[in-house]
Amino acid sequence: MLTDPITTYQPLDVGQIAAYVHEQPALRGLLAAGALQVDEVGDGNLNQVFVVRNDPARPGLVLKQSLPWVRVHGRSWPLTLERARREAHAYEIYQHFAAEFIPRYHGFDGERYVIAMEDLADLRVWRTALNAGEPHAGAAEAMGAFVARIAFHTSDFGLPPEERKLQAAASVNPELCRITEDLVLSEPYTEHEHNWHHPALQALADDLRADADVHREIGMLKHRFLTHAEALIHGDLHTGSVMVGDGRVVAIDPEFAFYGPIGFDLGALWANAIIAAARADRLERDATFRAHVAAILPASWSAFRAELGRLWPQRLDRFYTDAFLERWVAHVWRDGLGYAAAEAIRRMIGYAHVSDIETLEEPARSSAAAAVLRAARGLLLERDRIDTPADAWARVADELARSR
Ligand code: SR1
Ligand code: MG
């Protein structure tokens, strides 16, 4: 008989965590002797996160447990617990070639859906840092290199074709992909109960939803997302999924990981750079910080290309020439622009908005959101004619300046 996880699943609570750790020597051994202090710090939409420490002054261990529902703005719907397994699976793969770009991974409990990993207490969420006007040198470059490692080592460039196919089959993630297909690549372009925005954006939202060219292009991106199994992408690489500080840049939360188009990960980064730039512009941050944000797209793209170029001589199938690489990279670039547009649009008029914009006072909030929407629409519709990061960013900068 099938059971309903919402009624039968018993999430761990703070009081149970010390016993849970003591039952597992591999976890207990990661901490020094002494009483354990446990705090629940989850602030995302999908999970609870326990931090376990002996010494409150030193990083300890994080236990992340998925819950059988999604919760945003007090609304919720059921969601598979298996997403924790998908996240653990991604960490298991990534640690072989991108260990410096992910948290240290300590294992997965498939019965309680708990991932054990490094406590990143000394790092900050990149979005939080950008919101505060804090630059982090090297963050964009690190994430560009991270995406290049994924693009090489989980694709037919770095894996034998049989192995790549088996790995793709073991990496299907239908429920989480469905969230992206709906929330990112469908609903924002329809009248849907999930969507919301400031009333000042109504005309822009109506116009976007009525635009047949926008529908066609989002359809192209959605179809590519559904069918283009290039590599085991992170699947949700926005600035809230990146931690920075202490000389490190670390991608977290790969629960949306699946075999999809590489440009989707770059696009998520770029969209959130555009959003961060809109915030910095409206808050009139100093020129150095604004230049730092403006460099996220070009710097991540350069790092992606450089890292891929470094790995390219190691490709397994020499049938793929250097000329092929240039063509392939060009299609990743255009995908990246398209997915950046889709991610930016959904953060303005879809379901899950972002603190960069939502914590601004009016009228800055709606004016920033409007500038992001206009810039995103331009990137979406013009992407076949945008050949360089400088050109892409010039269009974003123009929209920001026009609506200032
Ligand atoms: C219902 S989950 C909403 C969003 O949060 C995640 O981080 C993904 O971006 C998803 O689209
Ligand atoms: Mg997340």
GROMACS .gro file of C-alpha atoms and ligand atoms in nm:
model
  416
    1MET     CA    1   0.000   0.000   0.000
    2LEU     CA    2   0.130   0.348  -0.085
    3THR     CA    3   0.179   0.583   0.208
    4ASP     CA    4   0.144   0.958   0.201
    5PRO     CA    5   0.484   1.109   0.294
    6ILE     CA    6   0.322   1.426   0.426
    7THR     CA    7   0.140   1.234   0.697
    8THR     CA    8   0.388   0.952   0.761
    9TYR     CA    9   0.727   1.124   0.735
   10GLN     CA   10   0.877   1.231   1.066
   11PRO     CA   11   1.130   1.511   1.021
   12LEU     CA   12   1.415   1.520   1.269
   13ASP     CA   13   1.395   1.792   1.529
   14VAL     CA   14   1.675   1.970   1.711
   15GLY     CA   15   1.637   1.748   2.018
   16GLN     CA   16   1.699   1.429   1.816
   17ILE     CA   17   2.012   1.538   1.632
   18ALA     CA   18   2.273   1.464   1.901
   19ALA     CA   19   2.149   1.104   1.930
   20TYR     CA   20   2.136   1.079   1.550
   21VAL     CA   21   2.504   1.182   1.526
   22HIS     CA   22   2.609   0.951   1.813
   23GLU     CA   23   2.451   0.652   1.632
   24GLN     CA   24   2.688   0.704   1.338
   25PRO     CA   25   3.057   0.671   1.418
   26ALA     CA   26   3.157   0.820   1.081
   27LEU     CA   27   2.974   1.142   1.168
   28ARG     CA   28   3.065   1.147   1.536
   29GLY     CA   29   3.431   1.111   1.439
   30LEU     CA   30   3.415   1.439   1.247
   31LEU     CA   31   3.355   1.630   1.571
   32ALA     CA   32   3.569   1.666   1.880
   33ALA     CA   33   3.466   1.499   2.206
   34GLY     CA   34   3.217   1.678   2.425
   35ALA     CA   35   2.854   1.783   2.429
   36LEU     CA   36   2.699   1.875   2.096
   37GLN     CA   37   2.521   2.199   2.036
   38VAL     CA   38   2.255   2.186   1.763
   39ASP     CA   39   2.078   2.472   1.583
   40GLU     CA   40   1.828   2.463   1.298
   41VAL     CA   41   1.921   2.735   1.048
   42GLY     CA   42   1.728   2.642   0.731
   43ASP     CA   43   1.594   2.948   0.554
   44GLY     CA   44   1.530   2.811   0.207
   45ASN     CA   45   1.211   2.693   0.047
   46LEU     CA   46   1.262   2.321   0.070
   47ASN     CA   47   1.472   2.182   0.358
   48GLN     CA   48   1.567   2.194   0.720
   49VAL     CA   49   1.934   2.245   0.801
   50PHE     CA   50   2.093   2.152   1.135
   51VAL     CA   51   2.433   2.282   1.241
   52VAL     CA   52   2.606   2.055   1.493
   53ARG     CA   53   2.906   2.184   1.690
   54ASN     CA   54   3.109   2.107   1.998
   55ASP     CA   55   3.270   2.444   2.007
   56PRO     CA   56   3.036   2.729   1.913
   57ALA     CA   57   3.341   2.925   1.793
   58ARG     CA   58   3.443   2.662   1.536
   59PRO     CA   59   3.267   2.521   1.229
   60GLY     CA   60   3.114   2.179   1.291
   61LEU     CA   61   2.895   1.958   1.076
   62VAL     CA   62   2.580   2.035   0.875
   63LEU     CA   63   2.294   1.788   0.840
   64LYS     CA   64   2.046   1.884   0.570
   65GLN     CA   65   1.716   1.700   0.561
   66SER     CA   66   1.454   1.740   0.291
   67LEU     CA   67   1.091   1.792   0.384
   68PRO     CA   68   0.806   1.639   0.181
   69TRP     CA   69   0.675   1.977   0.070
   70VAL     CA   70   0.781   2.310  -0.080
   71ARG     CA   71   0.705   2.621   0.117
   72VAL     CA   72   0.729   2.976  -0.019
   73HIS     CA   73   0.533   3.274   0.117
   74GLY     CA   74   0.331   3.046   0.345
   75ARG     CA   75   0.197   2.846   0.050
   76SER     CA   76   0.306   2.490  -0.002
   77TRP     CA   77   0.260   2.177  -0.205
   78PRO     CA   78   0.392   1.820  -0.175
   79LEU     CA   79   0.738   1.750  -0.313
   80THR     CA   80   0.942   1.431  -0.326
   81LEU     CA   81   1.192   1.362  -0.051
   82GLU     CA   82   1.412   1.208  -0.320
   83ARG     CA   83   1.555   1.551  -0.394
   84ALA     CA   84   1.801   1.496  -0.108
   85ARG     CA   85   1.924   1.186  -0.291
   86ARG     CA   86   1.963   1.393  -0.609
   87GLU     CA   87   2.168   1.653  -0.423
   88ALA     CA   88   2.386   1.388  -0.259
   89HIS     CA   89   2.433   1.223  -0.599
   90ALA     CA   90   2.553   1.552  -0.749
   91TYR     CA   91   2.802   1.605  -0.464
   92GLU     CA   92   2.929   1.249  -0.506
   93ILE     CA   93   3.001   1.313  -0.874
   94TYR     CA   94   3.130   1.670  -0.842
   95GLN     CA   95   3.374   1.590  -0.563
   96HIS     CA   96   3.588   1.394  -0.811
   97PHE     CA   97   3.668   1.694  -1.029
   98ALA     CA   98   3.545   2.009  -0.853
   99ALA     CA   99   3.612   1.944  -0.484
  100GLU     CA  100   3.727   2.301  -0.425
  101PHE     CA  101   3.395   2.438  -0.550
  102ILE     CA  102   3.156   2.235  -0.329
  103PRO     CA  103   3.125   2.177   0.046
  104ARG     CA  104   3.317   1.879   0.186
  105TYR     CA  105   3.064   1.596   0.153
  106HIS     CA  106   3.036   1.340   0.434
  107GLY     CA  107   2.764   1.105   0.309
  108PHE     CA  108   2.392   1.048   0.270
  109ASP     CA  109   2.135   0.867   0.486
  110GLY     CA  110   1.881   0.736   0.237
  111GLU     CA  111   1.632   0.635   0.507
  112ARG     CA  112   1.607   0.975   0.676
  113TYR     CA  113   1.696   1.176   0.364
  114VAL     CA  114   1.982   1.347   0.545
  115ILE     CA  115   2.295   1.480   0.374
  116ALA     CA  116   2.600   1.529   0.599
  117MET     CA  117   2.840   1.798   0.488
  118GLU     CA  118   3.085   2.062   0.595
  119ASP     CA  119   2.957   2.352   0.807
  120LEU     CA  120   3.023   2.663   0.598
  121ALA     CA  121   2.972   2.895   0.894
  122ASP     CA  122   3.266   3.115   0.798
  123LEU     CA  123   3.123   3.183   0.453
  124ARG     CA  124   2.832   3.404   0.345
  125VAL     CA  125   2.566   3.351   0.083
  126TRP     CA  126   2.685   3.542  -0.223
  127ARG     CA  127   2.344   3.705  -0.270
  128THR     CA  128   2.355   3.835   0.088
  129ALA     CA  129   2.704   3.975   0.031
  130LEU     CA  130   2.603   4.142  -0.296
  131ASN     CA  131   2.291   4.282  -0.133
  132ALA     CA  132   2.514   4.441   0.131
  133GLY     CA  133   2.742   4.594  -0.135
  134GLU     CA  134   3.026   4.357  -0.052
  135PRO     CA  135   3.247   4.252  -0.345
  136HIS     CA  136   3.407   3.907  -0.352
  137ALA     CA  137   3.699   3.895  -0.592
  138GLY     CA  138   3.718   3.572  -0.785
  139ALA     CA  139   3.363   3.451  -0.717
  140ALA     CA  140   3.243   3.488  -1.078
  141GLU     CA  141   3.562   3.329  -1.212
  142ALA     CA  142   3.529   3.035  -0.971
  143MET     CA  143   3.173   2.965  -1.077
  144GLY     CA  144   3.263   2.993  -1.445
  145ALA     CA  145   3.539   2.737  -1.389
  146PHE     CA  146   3.301   2.516  -1.187
  147VAL     CA  147   3.051   2.508  -1.474
  148ALA     CA  148   3.335   2.427  -1.718
  149ARG     CA  149   3.445   2.132  -1.502
  150ILE     CA  150   3.087   2.002  -1.502
  151ALA     CA  151   3.061   2.062  -1.877
  152PHE     CA  152   3.374   1.858  -1.940
  153HIS     CA  153   3.380   1.585  -1.677
  154THR     CA  154   3.013   1.479  -1.684
  155SER     CA  155   2.969   1.496  -2.062
  156ASP     CA  156   3.087   1.295  -2.360
  157PHE     CA  157   3.400   1.510  -2.356
  158GLY     CA  158   3.527   1.358  -2.033
  159LEU     CA  159   3.340   1.029  -2.001
  160PRO     CA  160   3.326   0.724  -2.229
  161PRO     CA  161   2.989   0.729  -2.410
  162GLU     CA  162   2.857   0.417  -2.234
  163GLU     CA  163   2.946   0.556  -1.893
  164ARG     CA  164   2.800   0.895  -1.973
  165LYS     CA  165   2.470   0.733  -2.075
  166LEU     CA  166   2.457   0.523  -1.757
  167GLN     CA  167   2.537   0.828  -1.546
  168ALA     CA  168   2.267   1.029  -1.723
  169ALA     CA  169   2.018   0.749  -1.658
  170ALA     CA  170   2.117   0.746  -1.289
  171SER     CA  171   2.072   1.123  -1.267
  172VAL     CA  172   1.711   1.171  -1.371
  173ASN     CA  173   1.535   1.421  -1.148
  174PRO     CA  174   1.180   1.448  -1.282
  175GLU     CA  175   1.009   1.621  -0.990
  176LEU     CA  176   1.266   1.898  -0.947
  177CYS     CA  177   1.294   1.948  -1.324
  178ARG     CA  178   0.917   1.988  -1.330
  179ILE     CA  179   0.947   2.277  -1.085
  180THR     CA  180   1.184   2.454  -1.323
  181GLU     CA  181   0.974   2.367  -1.628
  182ASP     CA  182   0.673   2.521  -1.455
  183LEU     CA  183   0.808   2.805  -1.239
  184VAL     CA  184   1.084   2.924  -1.473
  185LEU     CA  185   0.989   2.816  -1.822
  186SER     CA  186   0.607   2.828  -1.833
  187GLU     CA  187   0.403   2.996  -1.561
  188PRO     CA  188   0.555   3.347  -1.577
  189TYR     CA  189   0.425   3.370  -1.937
  190THR     CA  190   0.065   3.286  -1.843
  191GLU     CA  191  -0.193   3.407  -1.595
  192HIS     CA  192  -0.116   3.168  -1.308
  193GLU     CA  193  -0.204   3.176  -0.941
  194HIS     CA  194   0.164   3.131  -0.848
  195ASN     CA  195   0.265   3.458  -1.018
  196TRP     CA  196   0.284   3.789  -0.835
  197HIS     CA  197   0.442   4.128  -0.885
  198HIS     CA  198   0.414   4.489  -0.783
  199PRO     CA  199   0.112   4.662  -0.945
  200ALA     CA  200   0.350   4.907  -1.115
  201LEU     CA  201   0.477   4.617  -1.331
  202GLN     CA  202   0.131   4.521  -1.461
  203ALA     CA  203   0.163   4.676  -1.806
  204LEU     CA  204   0.511   4.526  -1.859
  205ALA     CA  205   0.395   4.183  -1.743
  206ASP     CA  206   0.085   4.198  -1.966
  207ASP     CA  207   0.294   4.303  -2.262
  208LEU     CA  208   0.545   4.024  -2.209
  209ARG     CA  209   0.271   3.764  -2.175
  210ALA     CA  210   0.103   3.884  -2.492
  211ASP     CA  211   0.421   3.875  -2.700
  212ALA     CA  212   0.423   3.580  -2.942
  213ASP     CA  213   0.799   3.615  -2.998
  214VAL     CA  214   0.861   3.583  -2.625
  215HIS     CA  215   0.643   3.271  -2.612
  216ARG     CA  216   0.827   3.118  -2.906
  217GLU     CA  217   1.171   3.182  -2.756
  218ILE     CA  218   1.077   3.059  -2.409
  219GLY     CA  219   0.930   2.753  -2.581
  220MET     CA  220   1.266   2.694  -2.749
  221LEU     CA  221   1.446   2.721  -2.415
  222LYS     CA  222   1.196   2.496  -2.240
  223HIS     CA  223   1.224   2.231  -2.509
  224ARG     CA  224   1.603   2.248  -2.489
  225PHE     CA  225   1.587   2.216  -2.110
  226LEU     CA  226   1.370   1.905  -2.150
  227THR     CA  227   1.573   1.736  -2.421
  228HIS     CA  228   1.932   1.858  -2.424
  229ALA     CA  229   2.112   1.621  -2.188
  230GLU     CA  230   2.462   1.769  -2.216
  231ALA     CA  231   2.600   1.736  -1.865
  232LEU     CA  232   2.505   1.687  -1.498
  233ILE     CA  233   2.426   2.053  -1.443
  234HIS     CA  234   2.372   2.207  -1.099
  235GLY     CA  235   2.026   2.318  -1.209
  236ASP     CA  236   1.977   2.614  -0.970
  237LEU     CA  237   2.304   2.809  -0.974
  238HIS     CA  238   2.174   3.149  -0.864
  239THR     CA  239   2.367   3.370  -0.622
  240GLY     CA  240   2.174   3.221  -0.329
  241SER     CA  241   2.330   2.884  -0.416
  242VAL     CA  242   2.686   3.015  -0.386
  243MET     CA  243   2.878   3.075  -0.062
  244VAL     CA  244   3.176   3.310  -0.052
  245GLY     CA  245   3.443   3.407   0.199
  246ASP     CA  246   3.747   3.270   0.374
  247GLY     CA  247   3.922   3.253   0.036
  248ARG     CA  248   3.663   3.012  -0.099
  249VAL     CA  249   3.374   3.008  -0.345
  250VAL     CA  250   3.143   2.710  -0.297
  251ALA     CA  251   2.830   2.601  -0.486
  252ILE     CA  252   2.561   2.451  -0.262
  253ASP     CA  253   2.212   2.304  -0.302
  254PRO     CA  254   2.247   2.100  -0.623
  255GLU     CA  255   1.913   1.928  -0.558
  256PHE     CA  256   1.792   2.036  -0.904
  257ALA     CA  257   2.090   1.860  -1.069
  258PHE     CA  258   2.009   1.660  -1.382
  259TYR     CA  259   2.148   1.602  -1.730
  260GLY     CA  260   2.055   1.927  -1.902
  261PRO     CA  261   2.193   2.216  -2.107
  262ILE     CA  262   2.513   2.370  -1.970
  263GLY     CA  263   2.392   2.718  -2.060
  264PHE     CA  264   2.124   2.685  -1.794
  265ASP     CA  265   2.380   2.709  -1.511
  266LEU     CA  266   2.557   3.008  -1.666
  267GLY     CA  267   2.222   3.173  -1.731
  268ALA     CA  268   2.117   3.139  -1.367
  269LEU     CA  269   2.438   3.313  -1.260
  270TRP     CA  270   2.404   3.589  -1.518
  271ALA     CA  271   2.039   3.660  -1.438
  272ASN     CA  272   2.122   3.708  -1.075
  273ALA     CA  273   2.415   3.932  -1.171
  274ILE     CA  274   2.169   4.146  -1.368
  275ILE     CA  275   1.937   4.155  -1.067
  276ALA     CA  276   2.226   4.245  -0.834
  277ALA     CA  277   2.328   4.522  -1.076
  278ALA     CA  278   1.975   4.665  -1.072
  279ARG     CA  279   1.984   4.675  -0.692
  280ALA     CA  280   2.331   4.834  -0.685
  281ASP     CA  281   2.217   5.092  -0.939
  282ARG     CA  282   1.903   5.189  -0.748
  283LEU     CA  283   2.095   5.208  -0.420
  284GLU     CA  284   2.361   5.417  -0.595
  285ARG     CA  285   2.640   5.193  -0.471
  286ASP     CA  286   2.990   5.322  -0.539
  287ALA     CA  287   3.141   5.284  -0.884
  288THR     CA  288   3.389   5.016  -0.774
  289PHE     CA  289   3.115   4.788  -0.648
  290ARG     CA  290   2.898   4.847  -0.954
  291ALA     CA  291   3.194   4.764  -1.178
  292HIS     CA  292   3.244   4.446  -0.975
  293VAL     CA  293   2.884   4.339  -1.033
  294ALA     CA  294   2.904   4.437  -1.401
  295ALA     CA  295   3.206   4.206  -1.434
  296ILE     CA  296   3.025   3.893  -1.311
  297LEU     CA  297   2.890   3.797  -1.654
  298PRO     CA  298   3.209   3.863  -1.854
  299ALA     CA  299   3.439   3.720  -1.586
  300SER     CA  300   3.239   3.399  -1.542
  301TRP     CA  301   3.220   3.353  -1.919
  302SER     CA  302   3.597   3.409  -1.963
  303ALA     CA  303   3.671   3.166  -1.681
  304PHE     CA  304   3.432   2.910  -1.830
  305ARG     CA  305   3.605   2.936  -2.167
  306ALA     CA  306   3.955   2.930  -2.018
  307GLU     CA  307   3.887   2.624  -1.802
  308LEU     CA  308   3.721   2.440  -2.087
  309GLY     CA  309   4.018   2.526  -2.307
  310ARG     CA  310   4.254   2.391  -2.042
  311LEU     CA  311   4.059   2.063  -2.022
  312TRP     CA  312   3.997   2.027  -2.395
  313PRO     CA  313   4.327   1.846  -2.479
  314GLN     CA  314   4.214   1.570  -2.238
  315ARG     CA  315   3.889   1.498  -2.430
  316LEU     CA  316   3.832   1.130  -2.486
  317ASP     CA  317   3.701   1.148  -2.841
  318ARG     CA  318   3.941   1.322  -3.080
  319PHE     CA  319   3.668   1.332  -3.342
  320TYR     CA  320   3.571   1.657  -3.171
  321THR     CA  321   3.809   1.917  -3.313
  322ASP     CA  322   3.909   2.260  -3.188
  323ALA     CA  323   3.674   2.407  -3.449
  324PHE     CA  324   3.392   2.199  -3.302
  325LEU     CA  325   3.471   2.343  -2.958
  326GLU     CA  326   3.429   2.697  -3.092
  327ARG     CA  327   3.089   2.610  -3.240
  328TRP     CA  328   2.978   2.430  -2.925
  329VAL     CA  329   3.086   2.716  -2.700
  330ALA     CA  330   2.891   2.959  -2.920
  331HIS     CA  331   2.573   2.762  -2.866
  332VAL     CA  332   2.635   2.751  -2.489
  333TRP     CA  333   2.673   3.131  -2.498
  334ARG     CA  334   2.335   3.179  -2.666
  335ASP     CA  335   2.170   2.928  -2.434
  336GLY     CA  336   2.323   3.115  -2.141
  337LEU     CA  337   2.173   3.446  -2.256
  338GLY     CA  338   1.834   3.283  -2.309
  339TYR     CA  339   1.825   3.112  -1.971
  340ALA     CA  340   1.952   3.429  -1.804
  341ALA     CA  341   1.650   3.608  -1.948
  342ALA     CA  342   1.411   3.334  -1.832
  343GLU     CA  343   1.556   3.326  -1.481
  344ALA     CA  344   1.550   3.706  -1.452
  345ILE     CA  345   1.190   3.731  -1.574
  346ARG     CA  346   1.061   3.465  -1.336
  347ARG     CA  347   1.230   3.636  -1.040
  348MET     CA  348   1.037   3.957  -1.126
  349ILE     CA  349   0.687   3.830  -1.216
  350GLY     CA  350   0.681   3.459  -1.124
  351TYR     CA  351   0.655   3.271  -0.798
  352ALA     CA  352   0.994   3.281  -0.624
  353HIS     CA  353   1.125   3.638  -0.606
  354VAL     CA  354   1.462   3.752  -0.469
  355SER     CA  355   1.569   3.963  -0.174
  356ASP     CA  356   1.789   4.183  -0.399
  357ILE     CA  357   1.473   4.345  -0.532
  358GLU     CA  358   1.211   4.273  -0.267
  359THR     CA  359   1.406   4.444   0.013
  360LEU     CA  360   1.431   4.772  -0.181
  361GLU     CA  361   1.198   5.057  -0.082
  362GLU     CA  362   0.948   5.183  -0.335
  363PRO     CA  363   0.980   5.332  -0.592
  364ALA     CA  364   1.329   5.178  -0.629
  365ARG     CA  365   1.186   4.827  -0.600
  366SER     CA  366   0.945   4.843  -0.890
  367SER     CA  367   1.178   5.056  -1.100
  368ALA     CA  368   1.461   4.801  -1.053
  369ALA     CA  369   1.225   4.514  -1.135
  370ALA     CA  370   1.103   4.693  -1.447
  371ALA     CA  371   1.461   4.752  -1.565
  372VAL     CA  372   1.544   4.383  -1.511
  373LEU     CA  373   1.234   4.278  -1.705
  374ARG     CA  374   1.317   4.507  -1.997
  375ALA     CA  375   1.681   4.399  -2.007
  376ALA     CA  376   1.582   4.032  -1.990
  377ARG     CA  377   1.333   4.067  -2.271
  378GLY     CA  378   1.601   4.226  -2.488
  379LEU     CA  379   1.848   3.946  -2.418
  380LEU     CA  380   1.584   3.684  -2.489
  381LEU     CA  381   1.476   3.825  -2.824
  382GLU     CA  382   1.813   3.955  -2.944
  383ARG     CA  383   2.041   3.679  -2.826
  384ASP     CA  384   2.122   3.551  -3.175
  385ARG     CA  385   2.274   3.892  -3.247
  386ILE     CA  386   2.464   3.933  -2.919
  387ASP     CA  387   2.814   3.797  -2.969
  388THR     CA  388   3.016   3.921  -2.676
  389PRO     CA  389   2.982   3.968  -2.299
  390ALA     CA  390   3.058   4.338  -2.351
  391ASP     CA  391   2.762   4.369  -2.590
  392ALA     CA  392   2.534   4.174  -2.353
  393TRP     CA  393   2.626   4.387  -2.055
  394ALA     CA  394   2.605   4.713  -2.250
  395ARG     CA  395   2.238   4.631  -2.316
  396VAL     CA  396   2.177   4.566  -1.945
  397ALA     CA  397   2.357   4.888  -1.851
  398ASP     CA  398   2.148   5.083  -2.107
  399GLU     CA  399   1.823   4.957  -1.956
  400LEU     CA  400   1.938   5.045  -1.606
  401ALA     CA  401   2.040   5.394  -1.714
  402ARG     CA  402   1.720   5.453  -1.915
  403SER     CA  403   1.489   5.382  -1.624
  404ARG     CA  404   1.696   5.555  -1.355
  405SR1     C1  405   0.936   2.607  -0.507
  405SR1     S1  406   1.101   2.620  -0.508
  405SR1     C2  407   1.126   2.780  -0.576
  405SR1     C3  408   1.260   2.802  -0.625
  405SR1     O1  409   1.353   2.779  -0.520
  405SR1     C4  410   1.462   2.704  -0.568
  405SR1     O2  411   1.582   2.756  -0.525
  405SR1     C5  412   1.450   2.706  -0.720
  405SR1     O3  413   1.511   2.821  -0.774
  405SR1     C6  414   1.304   2.709  -0.737
  405SR1     O4  415   1.263   2.753  -0.864
  406MG      MG  416   1.810   2.606  -0.335
   0.00000   0.00000   0.00000
